[in-house]
mmCIF file of C-alpha atoms in Angstrom:
data_model
loop_
_atom_site.group_PDB
_atom_site.id
_atom_site.type_symbol
_atom_site.label_atom_id
_atom_site.label_comp_id
_atom_site.label_asym_id
_atom_site.label_seq_id
_atom_site.Cartn_x
_atom_site.Cartn_y
_atom_site.Cartn_z
ATOM 1 C CA MET A 6 2.196 -25.799 -17.604
ATOM 2 C CA ARG A 7 1.953 -22.089 -17.114
ATOM 3 C CA LYS A 8 2.080 -22.187 -13.442
ATOM 4 C CA LYS A 9 5.457 -24.087 -13.916
ATOM 5 C CA ILE A 10 6.884 -21.864 -16.271
ATOM 6 C CA GLY A 11 5.930 -18.882 -14.033
ATOM 7 C CA TRP A 12 7.259 -20.136 -10.904
ATOM 8 C CA LEU A 13 10.860 -20.946 -13.043
ATOM 9 C CA VAL A 14 10.690 -17.501 -14.223
ATOM 10 C CA LEU A 15 10.199 -16.056 -11.030
ATOM 11 C CA LEU A 16 13.049 -18.245 -9.421
ATOM 12 C CA LEU A 17 15.457 -17.193 -12.327
ATOM 13 C CA LEU A 18 14.653 -13.707 -11.719
ATOM 14 C CA LEU A 19 14.965 -13.502 -7.543
ATOM 15 C CA ILE A 20 18.224 -15.561 -8.491
ATOM 16 C CA ILE A 21 19.858 -12.943 -10.920
ATOM 17 C CA GLY A 22 18.181 -10.044 -8.468
ATOM 18 C CA ILE A 23 20.072 -11.454 -5.457
ATOM 19 C CA ILE A 24 23.276 -11.562 -7.519
ATOM 20 C CA LEU A 25 23.166 -8.287 -9.212
ATOM 21 C CA SER A 26 22.088 -6.810 -5.634
ATOM 22 C CA LEU A 27 25.500 -8.201 -4.302
ATOM 23 C CA ILE A 28 28.145 -6.992 -6.870
ATOM 24 C CA VAL A 29 26.142 -3.818 -8.212
ATOM 25 C CA GLY A 30 26.931 -0.676 -6.632
ATOM 26 C CA THR A 31 29.429 2.581 -6.166
ATOM 27 C CA ILE A 32 32.207 -0.039 -5.785
ATOM 28 C CA PRO A 33 31.187 -2.831 -8.330
ATOM 29 C CA LEU A 34 32.281 -6.426 -7.906
ATOM 30 C CA SER A 35 32.737 -8.946 -10.391
ATOM 31 C CA LEU A 36 31.210 -12.350 -9.994
ATOM 32 C CA ASN A 37 34.871 -13.629 -9.345
ATOM 33 C CA ASP A 38 35.182 -11.263 -6.305
ATOM 34 C CA LEU A 39 31.591 -12.366 -4.929
ATOM 35 C CA LEU A 40 32.815 -16.081 -4.779
ATOM 36 C CA ARG A 41 35.941 -14.948 -3.032
ATOM 37 C CA VAL A 42 33.897 -13.257 -0.907
ATOM 38 C CA PHE A 43 31.595 -16.449 0.157
ATOM 39 C CA GLN A 44 34.846 -18.519 0.328
ATOM 40 C CA LYS A 45 36.483 -16.386 2.782
ATOM 41 C CA THR A 46 39.239 -15.234 0.316
ATOM 42 C CA ALA A 47 38.203 -11.811 -0.693
ATOM 43 C CA THR A 48 39.682 -8.727 0.805
ATOM 44 C CA SER A 49 38.394 -7.170 4.105
ATOM 45 C CA SER A 50 36.989 -4.042 2.156
ATOM 46 C CA GLN A 51 35.084 -6.427 -0.098
ATOM 47 C CA GLN A 52 33.495 -8.472 2.813
ATOM 48 C CA LEU A 53 32.531 -5.339 4.565
ATOM 49 C CA ILE A 54 30.841 -4.344 1.013
ATOM 50 C CA VAL A 55 29.006 -7.430 0.647
ATOM 51 C CA PHE A 56 28.039 -8.924 4.371
ATOM 52 C CA ASP A 57 27.719 -5.336 6.276
ATOM 53 C CA PHE A 58 25.972 -2.823 3.385
ATOM 54 C CA ARG A 59 24.626 -4.980 0.797
ATOM 55 C CA PHE A 60 23.479 -8.166 2.096
ATOM 56 C CA PRO A 61 21.431 -6.536 4.464
ATOM 57 C CA ARG A 62 19.808 -3.907 1.785
ATOM 58 C CA LEU A 63 19.223 -6.879 -0.312
ATOM 59 C CA LEU A 64 17.170 -8.499 2.244
ATOM 60 C CA VAL A 65 15.114 -5.551 3.305
ATOM 61 C CA SER A 66 13.939 -4.834 -0.578
ATOM 62 C CA ILE A 67 13.106 -8.385 -0.682
ATOM 63 C CA MET A 68 11.157 -8.346 2.758
ATOM 64 C CA ALA A 69 9.483 -4.923 2.344
ATOM 65 C CA GLY A 70 8.285 -5.777 -1.195
ATOM 66 C CA MET A 71 6.759 -8.884 0.094
ATOM 67 C CA GLY A 72 5.127 -7.033 2.676
ATOM 68 C CA LEU A 73 3.816 -4.328 0.562
ATOM 69 C CA ALA A 74 2.685 -6.593 -2.158
ATOM 70 C CA VAL A 75 0.728 -9.080 0.451
ATOM 71 C CA SER A 76 -0.740 -6.354 1.749
ATOM 72 C CA GLY A 77 -2.220 -5.132 -1.403
ATOM 73 C CA TYR A 78 -3.228 -8.982 -1.725
ATOM 74 C CA LEU A 79 -5.341 -8.545 1.308
ATOM 75 C CA PHE A 80 -6.705 -4.990 0.599
ATOM 76 C CA GLN A 81 -8.063 -6.173 -2.704
ATOM 77 C CA THR A 82 -9.462 -9.371 -1.675
ATOM 78 C CA ILE A 83 -10.971 -7.524 1.576
ATOM 79 C CA THR A 84 -12.538 -4.295 -0.551
ATOM 80 C CA HIS A 85 -13.694 -6.512 -3.459
ATOM 81 C CA ASN A 86 -11.779 -3.813 -5.289
ATOM 82 C CA ASP A 87 -9.010 -4.667 -7.907
ATOM 83 C CA LEU A 88 -7.446 -1.158 -7.594
ATOM 84 C CA ALA A 89 -6.924 -1.199 -3.870
ATOM 85 C CA ASP A 90 -3.225 -0.769 -2.991
ATOM 86 C CA PRO A 91 -2.015 0.552 0.541
ATOM 87 C CA GLY A 92 -0.399 3.397 -1.205
ATOM 88 C CA ILE A 93 -3.342 4.267 -3.014
ATOM 89 C CA LEU A 94 -5.429 3.962 -0.281
ATOM 90 C CA GLY A 95 -2.960 6.559 1.865
ATOM 91 C CA ILE A 96 -2.208 3.210 4.368
ATOM 92 C CA ASN A 97 1.672 4.259 3.624
ATOM 93 C CA ALA A 98 1.257 8.006 4.082
ATOM 94 C CA GLY A 99 -0.374 7.629 7.146
ATOM 95 C CA ALA A 100 2.765 5.318 8.054
ATOM 96 C CA GLY A 101 4.972 7.693 6.652
ATOM 97 C CA LEU A 102 3.389 11.160 8.363
ATOM 98 C CA THR A 103 4.002 9.533 11.681
ATOM 99 C CA VAL A 104 7.938 8.069 10.688
ATOM 100 C CA LEU A 105 8.600 11.645 9.131
ATOM 101 C CA VAL A 106 7.441 13.413 12.701
ATOM 102 C CA TYR A 107 9.245 10.840 14.748
ATOM 103 C CA LEU A 108 12.802 10.573 12.479
ATOM 104 C CA GLY A 109 12.584 14.651 11.601
ATOM 105 C CA PHE A 110 12.046 15.683 15.291
ATOM 106 C CA PHE A 111 12.628 13.178 17.731
ATOM 107 C CA ALA A 112 15.435 10.435 16.672
ATOM 108 C CA SER A 113 17.860 12.375 14.393
ATOM 109 C CA GLY A 114 17.927 9.715 11.251
ATOM 110 C CA GLU A 115 18.480 6.830 13.866
ATOM 111 C CA SER A 116 16.204 3.845 13.830
ATOM 112 C CA SER A 117 14.761 2.654 16.700
ATOM 113 C CA TRP A 118 12.795 -0.908 17.712
ATOM 114 C CA TYR A 119 9.788 1.398 17.977
ATOM 115 C CA LEU A 120 9.861 2.674 14.854
ATOM 116 C CA PRO A 121 7.600 -0.076 13.434
ATOM 117 C CA LEU A 122 5.325 0.651 16.264
ATOM 118 C CA ILE A 123 5.082 4.185 15.548
ATOM 119 C CA ALA A 124 4.671 3.443 11.591
ATOM 120 C CA CYS A 125 1.758 1.111 12.648
ATOM 121 C CA ALA A 126 0.252 3.795 14.454
ATOM 122 C CA GLY A 127 0.021 6.127 11.454
ATOM 123 C CA SER A 128 -1.624 3.523 9.262
ATOM 124 C CA PHE A 129 -4.348 2.492 11.825
ATOM 125 C CA ILE A 130 -5.372 6.909 11.900
ATOM 126 C CA ALA A 131 -5.402 6.521 8.312
ATOM 127 C CA THR A 132 -7.279 3.488 7.345
ATOM 128 C CA GLY A 133 -9.949 5.092 10.297
ATOM 129 C CA LEU A 134 -9.944 7.992 8.011
ATOM 130 C CA VAL A 135 -10.394 6.148 4.886
ATOM 131 C CA TYR A 136 -13.296 3.815 6.443
ATOM 132 C CA TYR A 137 -15.109 7.165 7.860
ATOM 133 C CA PHE A 138 -14.822 8.969 4.934
ATOM 134 C CA GLY A 139 -15.554 6.019 2.588
ATOM 135 C CA ARG A 140 -18.537 4.446 4.601
ATOM 136 C CA GLN A 141 -21.646 4.875 2.949
ATOM 137 C CA SER A 142 -25.190 3.579 4.615
ATOM 138 C CA GLU A 143 -22.949 1.861 6.919
ATOM 139 C CA ARG A 144 -21.520 -0.410 3.978
ATOM 140 C CA LEU A 145 -18.371 0.256 2.142
ATOM 141 C CA THR A 146 -18.374 0.284 -1.282
ATOM 142 C CA PRO A 147 -15.228 -0.306 -3.742
ATOM 143 C CA ASN A 148 -15.436 3.041 -5.385
ATOM 144 C CA ARG A 149 -16.398 5.126 -2.673
ATOM 145 C CA LEU A 150 -13.092 3.460 -0.866
ATOM 146 C CA LEU A 151 -10.805 4.015 -3.321
ATOM 147 C CA LEU A 152 -11.880 7.835 -3.645
ATOM 148 C CA ALA A 153 -11.935 8.121 0.136
ATOM 149 C CA GLY A 154 -8.538 6.621 0.211
ATOM 150 C CA ILE A 155 -7.391 8.908 -2.681
ATOM 151 C CA ALA A 156 -8.511 11.981 -0.478
ATOM 152 C CA VAL A 157 -6.846 10.850 2.526
ATOM 153 C CA ASN A 158 -3.616 10.459 0.793
ATOM 154 C CA ALA A 159 -3.767 13.747 -0.796
ATOM 155 C CA GLY A 160 -4.508 14.851 2.693
ATOM 156 C CA ILE A 161 -1.575 13.149 4.499
ATOM 157 C CA SER A 162 0.918 13.599 1.586
ATOM 158 C CA ALA A 163 0.257 17.842 2.197
ATOM 159 C CA LEU A 164 0.832 17.343 6.009
ATOM 160 C CA THR A 165 3.947 15.390 5.016
ATOM 161 C CA LEU A 166 5.516 17.972 2.895
ATOM 162 C CA MET A 167 4.668 20.691 5.200
ATOM 163 C CA GLY A 168 6.462 18.830 7.963
ATOM 164 C CA THR A 169 9.924 18.547 5.790
ATOM 165 C CA ILE A 170 9.831 22.548 6.015
ATOM 166 C CA ARG A 171 9.910 22.266 9.855
ATOM 167 C CA VAL A 172 12.347 19.611 10.066
ATOM 168 C CA SER A 173 16.236 20.810 10.815
ATOM 169 C CA LYS A 174 18.665 20.836 8.066
ATOM 170 C CA ASP A 175 20.331 18.195 9.291
ATOM 171 C CA ASN A 176 17.702 15.920 8.980
ATOM 172 C CA TYR A 177 15.952 17.368 5.505
ATOM 173 C CA GLN A 178 18.314 15.217 3.379
ATOM 174 C CA PHE A 179 17.365 12.256 5.066
ATOM 175 C CA VAL A 180 13.524 13.131 5.097
ATOM 176 C CA THR A 181 13.363 13.725 1.514
ATOM 177 C CA ALA A 182 15.072 10.626 0.449
ATOM 178 C CA TRP A 183 12.982 8.673 2.726
ATOM 179 C CA LEU A 184 9.770 10.237 1.029
ATOM 180 C CA ALA A 185 11.131 9.634 -2.773
ATOM 181 C CA GLY A 186 11.305 5.598 -1.598
ATOM 182 C CA THR A 187 14.892 5.400 -0.817
ATOM 183 C CA ILE A 188 15.697 1.959 0.587
ATOM 184 C CA TRP A 189 17.635 4.035 3.812
ATOM 185 C CA GLY A 190 17.395 0.475 5.990
ATOM 186 C CA THR A 191 20.471 -0.978 5.021
ATOM 187 C CA THR A 192 21.714 -2.344 8.239
ATOM 188 C CA GLN A 193 21.474 -5.842 10.028
ATOM 189 C CA GLN A 194 19.451 -3.829 12.745
ATOM 190 C CA HIS A 195 17.405 -2.843 9.971
ATOM 191 C CA VAL A 196 16.795 -6.773 8.946
ATOM 192 C CA LEU A 197 15.658 -7.304 12.711
ATOM 193 C CA LEU A 198 13.556 -4.800 12.737
ATOM 194 C CA LEU A 199 11.495 -6.042 9.555
ATOM 195 C CA LEU A 200 12.358 -9.567 9.981
ATOM 196 C CA PRO A 201 9.870 -10.900 13.227
ATOM 197 C CA TRP A 202 7.081 -9.219 11.663
ATOM 198 C CA MET A 203 7.524 -10.973 8.243
ATOM 199 C CA ILE A 204 7.754 -14.126 10.195
ATOM 200 C CA CYS A 205 4.588 -14.120 12.419
ATOM 201 C CA LEU A 206 2.082 -12.471 10.118
ATOM 202 C CA LEU A 207 3.210 -14.151 6.406
ATOM 203 C CA PRO A 208 2.481 -17.341 7.898
ATOM 204 C CA LEU A 209 -0.893 -16.429 9.791
ATOM 205 C CA ILE A 210 -2.104 -15.299 6.572
ATOM 206 C CA LEU A 211 -0.991 -18.611 5.210
ATOM 207 C CA LEU A 212 -3.087 -20.644 8.023
ATOM 208 C CA ARG A 213 -6.065 -18.656 7.344
ATOM 209 C CA GLY A 214 -5.893 -18.600 3.517
ATOM 210 C CA ARG A 215 -8.710 -20.932 3.020
ATOM 211 C CA SER A 216 -11.102 -17.904 4.739
ATOM 212 C CA LEU A 217 -9.631 -15.490 2.274
ATOM 213 C CA GLU A 218 -10.438 -17.528 -0.781
ATOM 214 C CA VAL A 219 -14.160 -17.622 0.493
ATOM 215 C CA LEU A 220 -14.210 -13.829 1.374
ATOM 216 C CA GLU A 221 -12.833 -13.882 -2.454
ATOM 217 C CA LEU A 222 -16.616 -14.936 -3.608
ATOM 218 C CA GLY A 223 -18.591 -11.797 -2.093
ATOM 219 C CA ASP A 224 -19.691 -11.097 1.337
ATOM 220 C CA GLU A 225 -23.058 -12.871 1.418
ATOM 221 C CA VAL A 226 -21.275 -16.153 0.032
ATOM 222 C CA ALA A 227 -18.664 -16.183 2.681
ATOM 223 C CA VAL A 228 -21.642 -15.491 5.590
ATOM 224 C CA GLY A 229 -23.740 -18.494 3.791
ATOM 225 C CA LEU A 230 -20.423 -20.482 4.271
ATOM 226 C CA GLY A 231 -20.289 -20.284 7.748
ATOM 227 C CA ILE A 232 -17.409 -17.218 7.695
ATOM 228 C CA LYS A 233 -17.767 -14.654 10.157
ATOM 229 C CA LEU A 234 -17.014 -12.135 8.267
ATOM 230 C CA LYS A 235 -16.692 -9.291 10.188
ATOM 231 C CA GLN A 236 -13.815 -11.079 12.548
ATOM 232 C CA THR A 237 -12.008 -12.411 9.547
ATOM 233 C CA GLN A 238 -11.984 -8.958 7.676
ATOM 234 C CA LEU A 239 -10.523 -7.364 10.996
ATOM 235 C CA PHE A 240 -8.049 -10.064 10.733
ATOM 236 C CA PHE A 241 -6.896 -9.903 7.549
ATOM 237 C CA LEU A 242 -7.284 -5.638 7.587
ATOM 238 C CA VAL A 243 -4.938 -5.651 10.830
ATOM 239 C CA CYS A 244 -2.369 -7.660 8.729
ATOM 240 C CA ALA A 245 -2.416 -5.515 5.853
ATOM 241 C CA VAL A 246 -1.984 -1.886 7.708
ATOM 242 C CA CYS A 247 0.827 -3.921 9.667
ATOM 243 C CA LEU A 248 2.787 -5.441 6.687
ATOM 244 C CA ALA A 249 2.173 -1.995 4.929
ATOM 245 C CA ALA A 250 3.475 -0.028 7.754
ATOM 246 C CA VAL A 251 6.513 -2.014 8.533
ATOM 247 C CA SER A 252 7.570 -1.925 4.945
ATOM 248 C CA VAL A 253 7.043 1.333 4.462
ATOM 249 C CA SER A 254 9.085 2.230 7.706
ATOM 250 C CA ILE A 255 12.191 0.998 6.909
ATOM 251 C CA ALA A 256 12.071 0.853 3.135
ATOM 252 C CA GLY A 257 10.767 4.256 2.484
ATOM 253 C CA SER A 258 7.454 5.709 0.973
ATOM 254 C CA ILE A 259 6.966 2.909 -2.021
ATOM 255 C CA SER A 260 3.541 2.717 -3.858
ATOM 256 C CA PHE A 261 2.250 0.564 -6.575
ATOM 257 C CA ILE A 262 4.155 -2.978 -5.347
ATOM 258 C CA GLY A 263 1.080 -3.672 -3.551
ATOM 259 C CA LEU A 264 -1.381 -3.063 -6.863
ATOM 260 C CA ILE A 265 1.163 -4.638 -9.406
ATOM 261 C CA ALA A 266 2.222 -7.930 -7.711
ATOM 262 C CA PRO A 267 -1.442 -9.265 -7.017
ATOM 263 C CA HIS A 268 -2.501 -8.617 -10.558
ATOM 264 C CA ILE A 269 0.690 -10.748 -12.228
ATOM 265 C CA ALA A 270 0.121 -13.437 -9.791
ATOM 266 C CA ARG A 271 -3.122 -13.919 -10.530
ATOM 267 C CA GLN A 272 -2.683 -13.687 -14.361
ATOM 268 C CA ILE A 273 -0.196 -16.664 -14.083
ATOM 269 C CA THR A 274 -2.287 -18.828 -11.827
ATOM 270 C CA GLY A 275 -6.048 -17.967 -12.657
ATOM 271 C CA ARG A 276 -7.482 -17.713 -9.505
ATOM 272 C CA LYS A 277 -7.000 -16.223 -5.828
ATOM 273 C CA ASN A 278 -5.404 -19.164 -3.318
ATOM 274 C CA ASN A 279 -2.307 -19.505 -1.201
ATOM 275 C CA GLN A 280 -0.319 -20.689 -4.218
ATOM 276 C CA THR A 281 -1.352 -16.987 -5.206
ATOM 277 C CA LEU A 282 -0.685 -15.378 -2.197
ATOM 278 C CA VAL A 283 2.807 -17.107 -2.253
ATOM 279 C CA MET A 284 3.597 -16.018 -5.913
ATOM 280 C CA THR A 285 2.461 -12.253 -5.060
ATOM 281 C CA ALA A 286 4.635 -12.065 -2.116
ATOM 282 C CA ILE A 287 7.916 -13.097 -4.398
ATOM 283 C CA ILE A 288 6.686 -10.808 -7.100
ATOM 284 C CA GLY A 289 6.579 -8.258 -4.676
ATOM 285 C CA GLY A 290 10.215 -8.851 -3.579
ATOM 286 C CA ILE A 291 11.599 -9.207 -6.406
ATOM 287 C CA LEU A 292 10.009 -6.253 -8.394
ATOM 288 C CA LEU A 293 11.646 -3.884 -5.216
ATOM 289 C CA LEU A 294 14.676 -5.916 -5.500
ATOM 290 C CA PHE A 295 15.154 -4.984 -9.087
ATOM 291 C CA SER A 296 13.999 -1.409 -8.824
ATOM 292 C CA ASP A 297 16.479 -0.856 -5.739
ATOM 293 C CA ILE A 298 19.049 -2.266 -8.570
ATOM 294 C CA LEU A 299 18.031 0.118 -11.333
ATOM 295 C CA ALA A 300 18.274 2.809 -8.891
ATOM 296 C CA ARG A 301 21.675 2.483 -8.253
ATOM 297 C CA VAL A 302 22.947 2.471 -12.073
ATOM 298 C CA ILE A 303 20.511 4.771 -13.937
ATOM 299 C CA LEU A 304 22.512 7.676 -12.599
ATOM 300 C CA PRO A 305 26.113 8.188 -13.814
ATOM 301 C CA ASN A 306 26.391 9.908 -10.191
ATOM 302 C CA GLY A 307 25.083 8.917 -7.249
ATOM 303 C CA GLU A 308 21.859 7.012 -7.121
ATOM 304 C CA MET A 309 18.050 7.562 -7.852
ATOM 305 C CA ALA A 310 15.388 6.590 -5.519
ATOM 306 C CA ALA A 311 13.769 2.914 -5.650
ATOM 307 C CA GLY A 312 10.565 4.324 -5.156
ATOM 308 C CA ILE A 313 10.810 6.800 -8.096
ATOM 309 C CA ILE A 314 11.395 3.450 -10.244
ATOM 310 C CA VAL A 315 8.316 1.606 -8.990
ATOM 311 C CA SER A 316 6.173 4.758 -9.349
ATOM 312 C CA LEU A 317 7.207 4.864 -13.240
ATOM 313 C CA ILE A 318 6.043 1.093 -13.687
ATOM 314 C CA GLY A 319 2.910 1.319 -11.259
ATOM 315 C CA ALA A 320 1.473 4.945 -12.454
ATOM 316 C CA PRO A 321 0.637 3.764 -16.039
ATOM 317 C CA TYR A 322 -0.104 0.135 -15.016
ATOM 318 C CA PHE A 323 -2.713 1.920 -12.405
ATOM 319 C CA VAL A 324 -4.243 4.075 -15.299
ATOM 320 C CA LEU A 325 -4.974 1.079 -17.518
ATOM 321 C CA LEU A 326 -6.263 -1.238 -14.755
ATOM 322 C CA LEU A 327 -8.736 1.814 -14.288
ATOM 323 C CA LEU A 328 -9.607 2.424 -17.767
ATOM 324 C CA LYS A 329 -9.954 -1.554 -18.070
ATOM 325 C CA LYS A 330 -11.895 -1.265 -14.828
ATOM 326 C CA ASN A 331 -14.565 1.560 -16.365
ATOM 327 C CA ASN A 332 -14.947 -0.378 -19.862
#
């Protein structure tokens, strides 16, 4: 019963979020205006606002939120650490640094098809650093991995802030907005940059969902049940890093979604399985979508970065989980 109510609530929130995302903004639209847009009877400016600006931003928010949420789910399962998150572990920071260097010094603020690959390269570098500093007697422990991730995240973030000083004045405002978590990818091109990764990676993860359930039981149990531990962990690790990297490359530097969404989904379903994985993805999309909506209306003039809204929710949630884990 709890699962059915949970799915209904999430579906309702998703529908409400989609509608609000299309009508809320600098130029507000009414529900009647939105209906006329889809009936092709609205003005050309209203159709431009909905189809060319808000609809791509809506899709980017949902897909990036889903990518970050699933990435956090995978990291928590692989490391057996409920506090694992691509933002906390430095994965987002690695992607952010390489994206900053590319956009700030080479691309003049314009996106390209290379952007997700550049972000992935930075994330894999960060992952390698976390693994190197986190290993202990050739075995990773959850607490040591978390501490290594926080240290790597702090170091890369410092380099990123130093990099903002070196960018040109024309790109400085764009880079600082991106670092704050502003969803800057608001065109159809950005949607097409994200879409192939989501279409390819999410079904692959679901197809191997049974292996993910076995990993949750522990490494020794997984080996005993015939799972090729290192190959399976490597597969899910690569998927997690890629999902986080491409999401950050388009949506900006956003943390904590990968921490919050899996916990909420697990509280509803009661265990980790494919249903929990799908729910995690939907919750992540909803979190980023509503954060983006709030970011548009919370200030009287202009808009706040969606990443700030997520952090305002995620930081206290992280502290509560940390305190609960230590008790």
